[in-house]
């Protein structure tokens, strides 16, 4: 195995805070009742608008008129 010259990352204190890409502090996500209520209301409103437009759009389609070509 080859030896690399020491660099700045080799001088890490043993008792220092263990933070890095996978060991960083994880902030806790706290969603209050007000935010949760807003998310649920927005979801229900979106679902209601989608259902309404689906049901209203289903009746708009009329069958295409039959076109008869003149006979020879």
CSV table of C-alpha atoms in Angstrom, one decimal:
chain,number,residue,atom,x,y,z
A,1,UNK,CA,0.0,0.0,0.0
A,2,UNK,CA,1.4,3.4,-0.9
A,3,UNK,CA,2.0,6.1,1.7
A,4,UNK,CA,0.6,9.6,1.1
A,5,UNK,CA,2.1,12.7,2.7
A,6,UNK,CA,0.1,14.0,5.7
A,7,UNK,CA,-2.3,16.8,5.1
A,8,UNK,CA,-4.6,19.1,7.1
A,9,UNK,CA,-7.3,16.3,7.4
A,10,UNK,CA,-4.9,14.1,9.3
A,11,UNK,CA,-4.7,16.5,12.3
A,12,UNK,CA,-8.2,15.7,13.8
A,13,UNK,CA,-8.5,15.8,17.6
A,14,UNK,CA,-9.7,12.5,19.1
A,15,UNK,CA,-12.2,14.1,21.5
A,16,UNK,CA,-13.6,16.7,19.1
A,17,UNK,CA,-17.1,16.9,17.9
A,18,UNK,CA,-17.8,14.1,15.4
A,19,UNK,CA,-19.4,16.0,12.5
A,20,UNK,CA,-19.1,15.1,8.9
A,21,UNK,CA,-21.1,14.2,5.9
A,22,UNK,CA,-22.8,11.3,7.7
A,23,UNK,CA,-22.4,12.3,11.3
A,24,UNK,CA,-23.7,15.9,11.3
A,25,UNK,CA,-26.2,17.1,13.8
A,26,UNK,CA,-29.7,16.4,12.6
A,27,UNK,CA,-32.2,19.2,13.2
A,28,UNK,CA,-35.5,17.9,14.4
A,29,UNK,CA,-38.4,18.7,12.2
A,30,UNK,CA,-41.3,20.0,14.3
A,31,UNK,CA,-44.6,20.6,12.5
A,32,UNK,CA,-47.2,22.2,14.7
A,33,UNK,CA,-50.9,21.7,14.6
A,34,UNK,CA,-51.3,25.0,12.6
A,35,UNK,CA,-49.0,23.8,9.9
A,36,UNK,CA,-50.4,20.3,9.8
A,37,UNK,CA,-53.9,21.7,9.5
A,38,UNK,CA,-52.9,24.0,6.7
A,39,UNK,CA,-51.3,21.0,4.8
A,40,UNK,CA,-54.5,18.9,5.3
A,41,UNK,CA,-56.8,21.7,4.2
A,42,UNK,CA,-54.7,22.4,1.1
A,43,UNK,CA,-54.7,18.7,0.2
A,44,UNK,CA,-58.5,18.4,0.6
A,45,UNK,CA,-59.0,21.5,-1.4
A,46,UNK,CA,-56.8,20.2,-4.2
A,47,UNK,CA,-58.6,16.9,-4.1
A,48,UNK,CA,-62.0,18.6,-4.2
A,49,UNK,CA,-61.0,20.8,-7.2
A,50,UNK,CA,-59.7,17.8,-9.0
A,51,UNK,CA,-62.8,15.8,-8.4
A,52,UNK,CA,-65.1,18.6,-9.4
A,53,UNK,CA,-63.2,19.3,-12.7
A,54,UNK,CA,-63.2,15.5,-13.5
A,55,UNK,CA,-66.9,15.2,-12.9
A,56,UNK,CA,-67.7,18.4,-14.8
A,57,UNK,CA,-65.4,17.5,-17.7
A,58,UNK,CA,-66.9,14.1,-18.2
A,59,UNK,CA,-70.3,15.6,-19.3
A,60,UNK,CA,-68.8,18.0,-21.8
A,61,UNK,CA,-67.9,15.5,-24.4
A,62,UNK,CA,-70.6,15.0,-27.0
A,63,UNK,CA,-70.5,12.2,-29.5
A,64,UNK,CA,-69.1,13.2,-32.8
A,65,UNK,CA,-71.7,13.8,-35.5
A,66,UNK,CA,-71.9,11.0,-38.0
A,67,UNK,CA,-70.8,12.1,-41.4
A,68,UNK,CA,-72.3,10.2,-44.2
A,69,UNK,CA,-70.5,10.4,-47.5
A,70,UNK,CA,-72.6,10.7,-50.6
A,71,UNK,CA,-72.9,7.5,-52.5
A,72,UNK,CA,-71.5,7.0,-56.0
